[in-house]
Amino acid sequence: MIDPDGPVPVYRQVADILAERIAKGDLAAHRPIPSEAALVQEFGVARGTARRAVAELRERGLVYTVPQRGTYVGQPEA
Amino acid sequence: MIDPDGPVPVYRQVADILAERIAKGDLAAHRPIPSEAALVQEFGVARGTARRAVAELRERGLVYTVPQRGTYVGQPEA
DNA sequence: TTACATTTGTTCGTATGTATA
DNA sequence: GTATACATACGAACAAATGTA
Protein backbone atom coordinates (compact mmCIF):
# COMPACT_ATOMS: atom_id res chain seq x y z
CA MET A 1 0.00 0.00 0.00
CA ILE A 2 2.61 2.49 1.16
CA ASP A 3 6.12 2.31 -0.23
CA PRO A 4 8.47 3.91 2.27
CA ASP A 5 11.45 3.52 -0.03
CA GLY A 6 9.94 4.90 -3.20
CA PRO A 7 10.62 8.34 -4.63
CA VAL A 8 7.25 9.67 -3.47
CA PRO A 9 7.20 10.86 0.13
CA VAL A 10 5.05 8.77 2.45
CA TYR A 11 2.93 11.74 3.46
CA ARG A 12 2.02 12.37 -0.17
CA GLN A 13 1.23 8.73 -0.76
CA VAL A 14 -1.19 8.82 2.17
CA ALA A 15 -2.68 12.11 0.98
CA ASP A 16 -3.18 10.70 -2.51
CA ILE A 17 -4.95 7.61 -1.20
CA LEU A 18 -7.31 9.74 0.87
CA ALA A 19 -7.86 12.11 -2.05
CA GLU A 20 -8.92 9.19 -4.18
CA ARG A 21 -11.36 7.99 -1.55
CA ILE A 22 -12.87 11.44 -1.53
CA ALA A 23 -13.05 11.52 -5.31
CA LYS A 24 -14.76 8.15 -5.36
CA GLY A 25 -17.22 9.19 -2.71
CA ASP A 26 -16.05 6.68 -0.13
CA LEU A 27 -15.58 9.72 2.05
CA ALA A 28 -18.63 11.91 1.63
CA ALA A 29 -18.96 15.67 2.04
CA HIS A 30 -19.10 16.90 5.62
CA ARG A 31 -18.26 13.45 6.88
CA PRO A 32 -15.09 13.06 8.93
CA ILE A 33 -12.02 11.49 7.43
CA PRO A 34 -10.15 9.05 9.71
CA SER A 35 -8.56 10.63 12.76
CA GLU A 36 -4.81 11.00 12.92
CA ALA A 37 -4.65 8.02 15.25
CA ALA A 38 -6.67 5.96 12.79
CA LEU A 39 -4.37 6.92 9.93
CA VAL A 40 -1.38 5.91 12.03
CA GLN A 41 -3.01 2.53 12.55
CA GLU A 42 -4.14 1.99 8.99
CA PHE A 43 -1.01 3.07 7.16
CA GLY A 44 1.59 2.26 9.77
CA VAL A 45 3.06 5.74 9.70
CA ALA A 46 4.09 8.18 12.38
CA ARG A 47 1.57 10.73 13.57
CA GLY A 48 3.63 13.55 12.15
CA THR A 49 3.41 11.93 8.74
CA ALA A 50 -0.35 11.47 9.07
CA ARG A 51 -0.71 15.10 10.07
CA ARG A 52 1.29 16.21 7.10
CA ALA A 53 -0.86 14.13 4.77
CA VAL A 54 -3.97 15.82 6.13
CA ALA A 55 -2.29 19.20 5.75
CA GLU A 56 -1.76 18.33 2.10
CA LEU A 57 -5.46 17.68 1.62
CA ARG A 58 -6.26 20.95 3.36
CA GLU A 59 -3.94 22.81 0.99
CA ARG A 60 -5.67 21.13 -1.92
CA GLY A 61 -8.97 22.40 -0.60
CA LEU A 62 -10.35 18.90 -0.19
CA VAL A 63 -10.94 19.00 3.54
CA TYR A 64 -11.27 21.34 6.47
CA THR A 65 -10.21 20.77 10.05
CA VAL A 66 -12.14 21.69 13.17
CA PRO A 67 -9.74 21.89 16.11
CA GLN A 68 -10.34 19.27 18.77
CA ARG A 69 -13.08 17.76 16.61
CA GLY A 70 -11.71 16.30 13.42
CA THR A 71 -11.19 16.84 9.72
CA TYR A 72 -14.11 16.80 7.31
CA VAL A 73 -14.58 16.41 3.59
CA GLY A 74 -15.35 19.51 1.56
CA GLN A 75 -15.54 23.12 2.67
CA PRO A 76 -16.50 24.49 6.10
CA GLU A 77 -20.19 25.11 6.69
CA ALA A 78 -21.26 28.71 6.39
CA MET B 1 18.54 38.72 6.86
CA ILE B 2 20.24 35.37 6.36
CA ASP B 3 22.94 35.00 3.74
CA PRO B 4 23.09 31.35 2.71
CA ASP B 5 26.04 31.95 0.43
CA GLY B 6 28.20 33.92 2.82
CA PRO B 7 31.23 32.60 4.66
CA VAL B 8 29.36 32.37 7.96
CA PRO B 9 27.32 29.17 8.41
CA VAL B 10 23.60 29.72 8.44
CA TYR B 11 23.20 28.14 11.87
CA ARG B 12 25.65 30.66 13.33
CA GLN B 13 23.92 33.55 11.63
CA VAL B 14 20.66 32.49 13.22
CA ALA B 15 22.31 31.97 16.59
CA ASP B 16 23.89 35.43 16.41
CA ILE B 17 20.58 37.09 15.63
CA LEU B 18 18.91 35.38 18.57
CA ALA B 19 21.86 36.20 20.82
CA GLU B 20 21.44 39.85 19.95
CA ARG B 21 17.75 39.74 20.75
CA ILE B 22 18.61 38.30 24.12
CA ALA B 23 21.28 40.94 24.70
CA LYS B 24 18.83 43.68 23.82
CA GLY B 25 16.20 42.24 26.09
CA ASP B 26 13.75 41.49 23.32
CA LEU B 27 13.87 38.00 24.70
CA ALA B 28 13.69 38.24 28.47
CA ALA B 29 14.99 35.84 31.09
CA HIS B 30 12.93 32.71 31.63
CA ARG B 31 10.81 33.56 28.63
CA PRO B 32 10.77 31.10 25.74
CA ILE B 33 12.67 31.79 22.57
CA PRO B 34 10.84 30.91 19.35
CA SER B 35 10.19 27.21 18.83
CA GLU B 36 12.16 25.29 16.24
CA ALA B 37 9.15 25.39 13.94
CA ALA B 38 8.91 29.15 14.38
CA LEU B 39 12.60 29.60 13.56
CA VAL B 40 12.12 27.49 10.45
CA GLN B 41 9.32 29.82 9.44
CA GLU B 42 11.03 33.07 10.30
CA PHE B 43 14.44 32.37 8.81
CA GLY B 44 13.48 29.97 6.08
CA VAL B 45 15.94 27.33 7.19
CA ALA B 46 15.69 23.58 7.73
CA ARG B 47 14.77 22.32 11.14
CA GLY B 48 18.19 20.79 11.62
CA THR B 49 19.74 24.17 11.07
CA ALA B 50 17.38 25.81 13.55
CA ARG B 51 18.20 23.14 16.10
CA ARG B 52 21.87 23.67 15.62
CA ALA B 53 21.46 27.40 16.12
CA VAL B 54 19.71 26.77 19.43
CA ALA B 55 22.45 24.31 20.39
CA GLU B 56 24.92 27.13 19.81
CA LEU B 57 23.08 29.36 22.23
CA ARG B 58 23.01 26.56 24.76
CA GLU B 59 26.76 26.12 24.45
CA ARG B 60 27.17 29.84 25.00
CA GLY B 61 25.13 29.52 28.17
CA LEU B 62 22.49 31.90 26.92
CA VAL B 63 19.54 29.51 27.01
CA TYR B 64 18.37 26.22 28.45
CA THR B 65 16.08 23.67 26.90
CA VAL B 66 13.31 21.75 28.59
CA PRO B 67 12.42 18.66 26.53
CA GLN B 68 8.95 18.78 25.03
CA ARG B 69 8.48 22.22 26.52
CA GLY B 70 10.74 24.70 24.86
CA THR B 71 13.95 26.67 25.16
CA TYR B 72 14.22 29.55 27.60
CA VAL B 73 16.46 32.53 28.09
CA GLY B 74 19.01 32.36 30.89
CA GLN B 75 19.79 29.51 33.27
CA PRO B 76 17.43 26.77 34.51
CA GLU B 77 15.43 27.55 37.61
CA ALA B 78 16.72 25.92 40.76
C1' DT C 1 -20.52 18.89 38.66
C1' DT C 2 -17.23 15.55 37.75
C1' DA C 3 -14.64 12.37 35.27
C1' DC C 4 -13.03 10.26 31.21
C1' DA C 5 -11.90 9.39 26.37
C1' DT C 6 -11.07 11.41 21.95
C1' DT C 7 -8.93 14.61 18.79
C1' DT C 8 -6.12 18.14 17.17
C1' DG C 9 -2.11 21.35 18.43
C1' DT C 10 2.62 21.87 19.76
C1' DT C 11 7.22 20.89 21.36
C1' DC C 12 11.76 18.70 21.49
C1' DG C 13 14.66 14.21 20.46
C1' DT C 14 16.61 11.27 16.99
C1' DA C 15 17.89 9.07 12.63
C1' DT C 16 18.42 8.60 7.61
C1' DG C 17 19.27 10.09 2.90
C1' DT C 18 20.62 13.52 -0.48
C1' DA C 19 23.20 17.38 -2.24
C1' DT C 20 26.77 20.84 -2.21
C1' DA C 21 31.09 23.31 -1.20
C1' DG D 1 36.97 13.24 3.53
C1' DT D 2 34.56 16.95 6.22
C1' DA D 3 31.15 20.33 7.18
C1' DT D 4 26.98 22.42 6.01
C1' DA D 5 22.14 22.25 4.81
C1' DC D 6 17.79 20.49 3.28
C1' DA D 7 13.92 17.00 3.38
C1' DT D 8 11.82 13.20 5.23
C1' DA D 9 10.24 10.22 8.99
C1' DC D 10 9.69 8.03 13.46
C1' DG D 11 9.14 8.77 18.56
C1' DA D 12 7.61 10.78 22.97
C1' DA D 13 5.33 13.94 25.86
C1' DC D 14 2.24 17.37 27.12
C1' DA D 15 -1.59 20.89 26.30
C1' DA D 16 -6.24 22.29 25.22
C1' DA D 17 -10.85 21.67 23.68
C1' DT D 18 -14.72 18.89 22.85
C1' DG D 19 -18.16 15.44 23.66
C1' DT D 20 -20.00 11.90 26.50
C1' DA D 21 -21.07 9.23 30.63
PDB file of C-alpha atoms (C1' of nucleotides) in Angstrom:
ATOM      1  CA  MET A   1       0.000   0.000   0.000  1.00  0.00           C
ATOM      2  CA  ILE A   2       2.614   2.488   1.160  1.00  0.00           C
ATOM      3  CA  ASP A   3       6.118   2.313  -0.232  1.00  0.00           C
ATOM      4  CA  PRO A   4       8.472   3.906   2.269  1.00  0.00           C
ATOM      5  CA  ASP A   5      11.455   3.519  -0.031  1.00  0.00           C
ATOM      6  CA  GLY A   6       9.944   4.905  -3.202  1.00  0.00           C
ATOM      7  CA  PRO A   7      10.620   8.338  -4.630  1.00  0.00           C
ATOM      8  CA  VAL A   8       7.248   9.666  -3.474  1.00  0.00           C
ATOM      9  CA  PRO A   9       7.197  10.858   0.135  1.00  0.00           C
ATOM     10  CA  VAL A  10       5.046   8.771   2.449  1.00  0.00           C
ATOM     11  CA  TYR A  11       2.934  11.738   3.463  1.00  0.00           C
ATOM     12  CA  ARG A  12       2.023  12.367  -0.167  1.00  0.00           C
ATOM     13  CA  GLN A  13       1.231   8.727  -0.758  1.00  0.00           C
ATOM     14  CA  VAL A  14      -1.192   8.821   2.167  1.00  0.00           C
ATOM     15  CA  ALA A  15      -2.678  12.111   0.977  1.00  0.00           C
ATOM     16  CA  ASP A  16      -3.177  10.697  -2.511  1.00  0.00           C
ATOM     17  CA  ILE A  17      -4.952   7.613  -1.198  1.00  0.00           C
ATOM     18  CA  LEU A  18      -7.313   9.739   0.872  1.00  0.00           C
ATOM     19  CA  ALA A  19      -7.864  12.105  -2.050  1.00  0.00           C
ATOM     20  CA  GLU A  20      -8.921   9.191  -4.175  1.00  0.00           C
ATOM     21  CA  ARG A  21     -11.359   7.992  -1.546  1.00  0.00           C
ATOM     22  CA  ILE A  22     -12.871  11.444  -1.528  1.00  0.00           C
ATOM     23  CA  ALA A  23     -13.047  11.520  -5.307  1.00  0.00           C
ATOM     24  CA  LYS A  24     -14.757   8.149  -5.356  1.00  0.00           C
ATOM     25  CA  GLY A  25     -17.221   9.190  -2.708  1.00  0.00           C
ATOM     26  CA  ASP A  26     -16.045   6.681  -0.133  1.00  0.00           C
ATOM     27  CA  LEU A  27     -15.584   9.719   2.047  1.00  0.00           C
ATOM     28  CA  ALA A  28     -18.635  11.912   1.627  1.00  0.00           C
ATOM     29  CA  ALA A  29     -18.960  15.672   2.038  1.00  0.00           C
ATOM     30  CA  HIS A  30     -19.101  16.904   5.621  1.00  0.00           C
ATOM     31  CA  ARG A  31     -18.260  13.455   6.879  1.00  0.00           C
ATOM     32  CA  PRO A  32     -15.095  13.056   8.925  1.00  0.00           C
ATOM     33  CA  ILE A  33     -12.020  11.493   7.433  1.00  0.00           C
ATOM     34  CA  PRO A  34     -10.150   9.053   9.711  1.00  0.00           C
ATOM     35  CA  SER A  35      -8.560  10.628  12.765  1.00  0.00           C
ATOM     36  CA  GLU A  36      -4.807  11.004  12.923  1.00  0.00           C
ATOM     37  CA  ALA A  37      -4.645   8.024  15.253  1.00  0.00           C
ATOM     38  CA  ALA A  38      -6.671   5.957  12.790  1.00  0.00           C
ATOM     39  CA  LEU A  39      -4.368   6.916   9.925  1.00  0.00           C
ATOM     40  CA  VAL A  40      -1.384   5.914  12.028  1.00  0.00           C
ATOM     41  CA  GLN A  41      -3.007   2.534  12.550  1.00  0.00           C
ATOM     42  CA  GLU A  42      -4.141   1.992   8.991  1.00  0.00           C
ATOM     43  CA  PHE A  43      -1.008   3.066   7.163  1.00  0.00           C
ATOM     44  CA  GLY A  44       1.585   2.259   9.767  1.00  0.00           C
ATOM     45  CA  VAL A  45       3.056   5.737   9.702  1.00  0.00           C
ATOM     46  CA  ALA A  46       4.085   8.180  12.383  1.00  0.00           C
ATOM     47  CA  ARG A  47       1.570  10.726  13.567  1.00  0.00           C
ATOM     48  CA  GLY A  48       3.631  13.549  12.146  1.00  0.00           C
ATOM     49  CA  THR A  49       3.407  11.931   8.743  1.00  0.00           C
ATOM     50  CA  ALA A  50      -0.345  11.466   9.069  1.00  0.00           C
ATOM     51  CA  ARG A  51      -0.711  15.099  10.071  1.00  0.00           C
ATOM     52  CA  ARG A  52       1.295  16.207   7.104  1.00  0.00           C
ATOM     53  CA  ALA A  53      -0.858  14.129   4.772  1.00  0.00           C
ATOM     54  CA  VAL A  54      -3.971  15.819   6.133  1.00  0.00           C
ATOM     55  CA  ALA A  55      -2.289  19.204   5.751  1.00  0.00           C
ATOM     56  CA  GLU A  56      -1.755  18.330   2.099  1.00  0.00           C
ATOM     57  CA  LEU A  57      -5.459  17.679   1.624  1.00  0.00           C
ATOM     58  CA  ARG A  58      -6.258  20.952   3.358  1.00  0.00           C
ATOM     59  CA  GLU A  59      -3.941  22.807   0.993  1.00  0.00           C
ATOM     60  CA  ARG A  60      -5.670  21.134  -1.925  1.00  0.00           C
ATOM     61  CA  GLY A  61      -8.972  22.401  -0.596  1.00  0.00           C
ATOM     62  CA  LEU A  62     -10.354  18.899  -0.193  1.00  0.00           C
ATOM     63  CA  VAL A  63     -10.941  18.996   3.542  1.00  0.00           C
ATOM     64  CA  TYR A  64     -11.274  21.339   6.474  1.00  0.00           C
ATOM     65  CA  THR A  65     -10.214  20.770  10.049  1.00  0.00           C
ATOM     66  CA  VAL A  66     -12.135  21.693  13.167  1.00  0.00           C
ATOM     67  CA  PRO A  67      -9.740  21.893  16.114  1.00  0.00           C
ATOM     68  CA  GLN A  68     -10.338  19.270  18.769  1.00  0.00           C
ATOM     69  CA  ARG A  69     -13.077  17.763  16.606  1.00  0.00           C
ATOM     70  CA  GLY A  70     -11.708  16.300  13.424  1.00  0.00           C
ATOM     71  CA  THR A  71     -11.192  16.843   9.722  1.00  0.00           C
ATOM     72  CA  TYR A  72     -14.112  16.799   7.310  1.00  0.00           C
ATOM     73  CA  VAL A  73     -14.579  16.410   3.589  1.00  0.00           C
ATOM     74  CA  GLY A  74     -15.345  19.514   1.564  1.00  0.00           C
ATOM     75  CA  GLN A  75     -15.545  23.120   2.673  1.00  0.00           C
ATOM     76  CA  PRO A  76     -16.503  24.492   6.100  1.00  0.00           C
ATOM     77  CA  GLU A  77     -20.193  25.107   6.693  1.00  0.00           C
ATOM     78  CA  ALA A  78     -21.261  28.707   6.386  1.00  0.00           C
TER      79      ALA A  78
ATOM     80  CA  MET B   1      18.539  38.720   6.859  1.00  0.00           C
ATOM     81  CA  ILE B   2      20.244  35.373   6.363  1.00  0.00           C
ATOM     82  CA  ASP B   3      22.937  35.004   3.739  1.00  0.00           C
ATOM     83  CA  PRO B   4      23.089  31.346   2.706  1.00  0.00           C
ATOM     84  CA  ASP B   5      26.044  31.949   0.427  1.00  0.00           C
ATOM     85  CA  GLY B   6      28.199  33.918   2.821  1.00  0.00           C
ATOM     86  CA  PRO B   7      31.234  32.604   4.663  1.00  0.00           C
ATOM     87  CA  VAL B   8      29.360  32.369   7.957  1.00  0.00           C
ATOM     88  CA  PRO B   9      27.323  29.168   8.411  1.00  0.00           C
ATOM     89  CA  VAL B  10      23.597  29.722   8.436  1.00  0.00           C
ATOM     90  CA  TYR B  11      23.202  28.141  11.867  1.00  0.00           C
ATOM     91  CA  ARG B  12      25.648  30.665  13.328  1.00  0.00           C
ATOM     92  CA  GLN B  13      23.919  33.552  11.630  1.00  0.00           C
ATOM     93  CA  VAL B  14      20.655  32.492  13.220  1.00  0.00           C
ATOM     94  CA  ALA B  15      22.315  31.971  16.590  1.00  0.00           C
ATOM     95  CA  ASP B  16      23.889  35.430  16.407  1.00  0.00           C
ATOM     96  CA  ILE B  17      20.576  37.090  15.627  1.00  0.00           C
ATOM     97  CA  LEU B  18      18.914  35.378  18.570  1.00  0.00           C
ATOM     98  CA  ALA B  19      21.856  36.205  20.822  1.00  0.00           C
ATOM     99  CA  GLU B  20      21.442  39.851  19.953  1.00  0.00           C
ATOM    100  CA  ARG B  21      17.754  39.744  20.746  1.00  0.00           C
ATOM    101  CA  ILE B  22      18.608  38.297  24.117  1.00  0.00           C
ATOM    102  CA  ALA B  23      21.277  40.937  24.700  1.00  0.00           C
ATOM    103  CA  LYS B  24      18.834  43.683  23.824  1.00  0.00           C
ATOM    104  CA  GLY B  25      16.202  42.237  26.093  1.00  0.00           C
ATOM    105  CA  ASP B  26      13.754  41.494  23.317  1.00  0.00           C
ATOM    106  CA  LEU B  27      13.874  37.999  24.697  1.00  0.00           C
ATOM    107  CA  ALA B  28      13.689  38.239  28.474  1.00  0.00           C
ATOM    108  CA  ALA B  29      14.993  35.838  31.089  1.00  0.00           C
ATOM    109  CA  HIS B  30      12.930  32.709  31.626  1.00  0.00           C
ATOM    110  CA  ARG B  31      10.815  33.562  28.633  1.00  0.00           C
ATOM    111  CA  PRO B  32      10.766  31.098  25.736  1.00  0.00           C
ATOM    112  CA  ILE B  33      12.665  31.790  22.570  1.00  0.00           C
ATOM    113  CA  PRO B  34      10.843  30.911  19.346  1.00  0.00           C
ATOM    114  CA  SER B  35      10.191  27.209  18.833  1.00  0.00           C
ATOM    115  CA  GLU B  36      12.157  25.288  16.243  1.00  0.00           C
ATOM    116  CA  ALA B  37       9.151  25.393  13.941  1.00  0.00           C
ATOM    117  CA  ALA B  38       8.914  29.155  14.382  1.00  0.00           C
ATOM    118  CA  LEU B  39      12.598  29.596  13.558  1.00  0.00           C
ATOM    119  CA  VAL B  40      12.122  27.488  10.449  1.00  0.00           C
ATOM    120  CA  GLN B  41       9.319  29.820   9.435  1.00  0.00           C
ATOM    121  CA  GLU B  42      11.034  33.072  10.299  1.00  0.00           C
ATOM    122  CA  PHE B  43      14.440  32.365   8.814  1.00  0.00           C
ATOM    123  CA  GLY B  44      13.476  29.969   6.083  1.00  0.00           C
ATOM    124  CA  VAL B  45      15.940  27.327   7.195  1.00  0.00           C
ATOM    125  CA  ALA B  46      15.695  23.584   7.733  1.00  0.00           C
ATOM    126  CA  ARG B  47      14.773  22.321  11.144  1.00  0.00           C
ATOM    127  CA  GLY B  48      18.190  20.785  11.620  1.00  0.00           C
ATOM    128  CA  THR B  49      19.737  24.166  11.070  1.00  0.00           C
ATOM    129  CA  ALA B  50      17.377  25.812  13.549  1.00  0.00           C
ATOM    130  CA  ARG B  51      18.196  23.143  16.100  1.00  0.00           C
ATOM    131  CA  ARG B  52      21.874  23.673  15.620  1.00  0.00           C
ATOM    132  CA  ALA B  53      21.455  27.398  16.124  1.00  0.00           C
ATOM    133  CA  VAL B  54      19.710  26.765  19.427  1.00  0.00           C
ATOM    134  CA  ALA B  55      22.449  24.312  20.392  1.00  0.00           C
ATOM    135  CA  GLU B  56      24.922  27.132  19.811  1.00  0.00           C
ATOM    136  CA  LEU B  57      23.077  29.363  22.230  1.00  0.00           C
ATOM    137  CA  ARG B  58      23.011  26.559  24.763  1.00  0.00           C
ATOM    138  CA  GLU B  59      26.759  26.118  24.454  1.00  0.00           C
ATOM    139  CA  ARG B  60      27.171  29.839  24.996  1.00  0.00           C
ATOM    140  CA  GLY B  61      25.128  29.520  28.173  1.00  0.00           C
ATOM    141  CA  LEU B  62      22.487  31.901  26.920  1.00  0.00           C
ATOM    142  CA  VAL B  63      19.543  29.508  27.012  1.00  0.00           C
ATOM    143  CA  TYR B  64      18.374  26.218  28.447  1.00  0.00           C
ATOM    144  CA  THR B  65      16.078  23.672  26.903  1.00  0.00           C
ATOM    145  CA  VAL B  66      13.308  21.746  28.586  1.00  0.00           C
ATOM    146  CA  PRO B  67      12.418  18.661  26.530  1.00  0.00           C
ATOM    147  CA  GLN B  68       8.949  18.776  25.026  1.00  0.00           C
ATOM    148  CA  ARG B  69       8.480  22.218  26.516  1.00  0.00           C
ATOM    149  CA  GLY B  70      10.741  24.704  24.863  1.00  0.00           C
ATOM    150  CA  THR B  71      13.947  26.671  25.163  1.00  0.00           C
ATOM    151  CA  TYR B  72      14.216  29.547  27.599  1.00  0.00           C
ATOM    152  CA  VAL B  73      16.460  32.530  28.086  1.00  0.00           C
ATOM    153  CA  GLY B  74      19.013  32.360  30.889  1.00  0.00           C
ATOM    154  CA  GLN B  75      19.788  29.506  33.269  1.00  0.00           C
ATOM    155  CA  PRO B  76      17.430  26.775  34.506  1.00  0.00           C
ATOM    156  CA  GLU B  77      15.433  27.546  37.613  1.00  0.00           C
ATOM    157  CA  ALA B  78      16.721  25.924  40.764  1.00  0.00           C
TER     158      ALA B  78
ATOM    159  C1'  DT C   1     -20.518  18.888  38.665  1.00  0.00           C
ATOM    160  C1'  DT C   2     -17.225  15.553  37.749  1.00  0.00           C
ATOM    161  C1'  DA C   3     -14.641  12.373  35.273  1.00  0.00           C
ATOM    162  C1'  DC C   4     -13.028  10.262  31.207  1.00  0.00           C
ATOM    163  C1'  DA C   5     -11.900   9.386  26.369  1.00  0.00           C
ATOM    164  C1'  DT C   6     -11.072  11.410  21.946  1.00  0.00           C
ATOM    165  C1'  DT C   7      -8.929  14.607  18.793  1.00  0.00           C
ATOM    166  C1'  DT C   8      -6.117  18.135  17.169  1.00  0.00           C
ATOM    167  C1'  DG C   9      -2.112  21.349  18.432  1.00  0.00           C
ATOM    168  C1'  DT C  10       2.622  21.868  19.763  1.00  0.00           C
ATOM    169  C1'  DT C  11       7.221  20.892  21.359  1.00  0.00           C
ATOM    170  C1'  DC C  12      11.758  18.702  21.487  1.00  0.00           C
ATOM    171  C1'  DG C  13      14.659  14.210  20.465  1.00  0.00           C
ATOM    172  C1'  DT C  14      16.607  11.266  16.994  1.00  0.00           C
ATOM    173  C1'  DA C  15      17.888   9.068  12.627  1.00  0.00           C
ATOM    174  C1'  DT C  16      18.419   8.600   7.613  1.00  0.00           C
ATOM    175  C1'  DG C  17      19.267  10.091   2.902  1.00  0.00           C
ATOM    176  C1'  DT C  18      20.624  13.524  -0.481  1.00  0.00           C
ATOM    177  C1'  DA C  19      23.202  17.385  -2.244  1.00  0.00           C
ATOM    178  C1'  DT C  20      26.774  20.836  -2.212  1.00  0.00           C
ATOM    179  C1'  DA C  21      31.090  23.314  -1.198  1.00  0.00           C
TER     180       DA C  21
ATOM    181  C1'  DG D   1      36.969  13.244   3.528  1.00  0.00           C
ATOM    182  C1'  DT D   2      34.560  16.946   6.221  1.00  0.00           C
ATOM    183  C1'  DA D   3      31.153  20.330   7.184  1.00  0.00           C
ATOM    184  C1'  DT D   4      26.984  22.416   6.007  1.00  0.00           C
ATOM    185  C1'  DA D   5      22.139  22.253   4.807  1.00  0.00           C
ATOM    186  C1'  DC D   6      17.786  20.490   3.284  1.00  0.00           C
ATOM    187  C1'  DA D   7      13.921  16.996   3.378  1.00  0.00           C
ATOM    188  C1'  DT D   8      11.821  13.202   5.232  1.00  0.00           C
ATOM    189  C1'  DA D   9      10.238  10.219   8.991  1.00  0.00           C
ATOM    190  C1'  DC D  10       9.685   8.033  13.457  1.00  0.00           C
ATOM    191  C1'  DG D  11       9.138   8.768  18.557  1.00  0.00           C
ATOM    192  C1'  DA D  12       7.612  10.776  22.968  1.00  0.00           C
ATOM    193  C1'  DA D  13       5.333  13.936  25.855  1.00  0.00           C
ATOM    194  C1'  DC D  14       2.239  17.370  27.124  1.00  0.00           C
ATOM    195  C1'  DA D  15      -1.589  20.892  26.300  1.00  0.00           C
ATOM    196  C1'  DA D  16      -6.245  22.290  25.221  1.00  0.00           C
ATOM    197  C1'  DA D  17     -10.851  21.672  23.682  1.00  0.00           C
ATOM    198  C1'  DT D  18     -14.722  18.894  22.849  1.00  0.00           C
ATOM    199  C1'  DG D  19     -18.160  15.440  23.656  1.00  0.00           C
ATOM    200  C1'  DT D  20     -19.998  11.902  26.500  1.00  0.00           C
ATOM    201  C1'  DA D  21     -21.068   9.230  30.628  1.00  0.00           C
TER     202       DA D  21
END
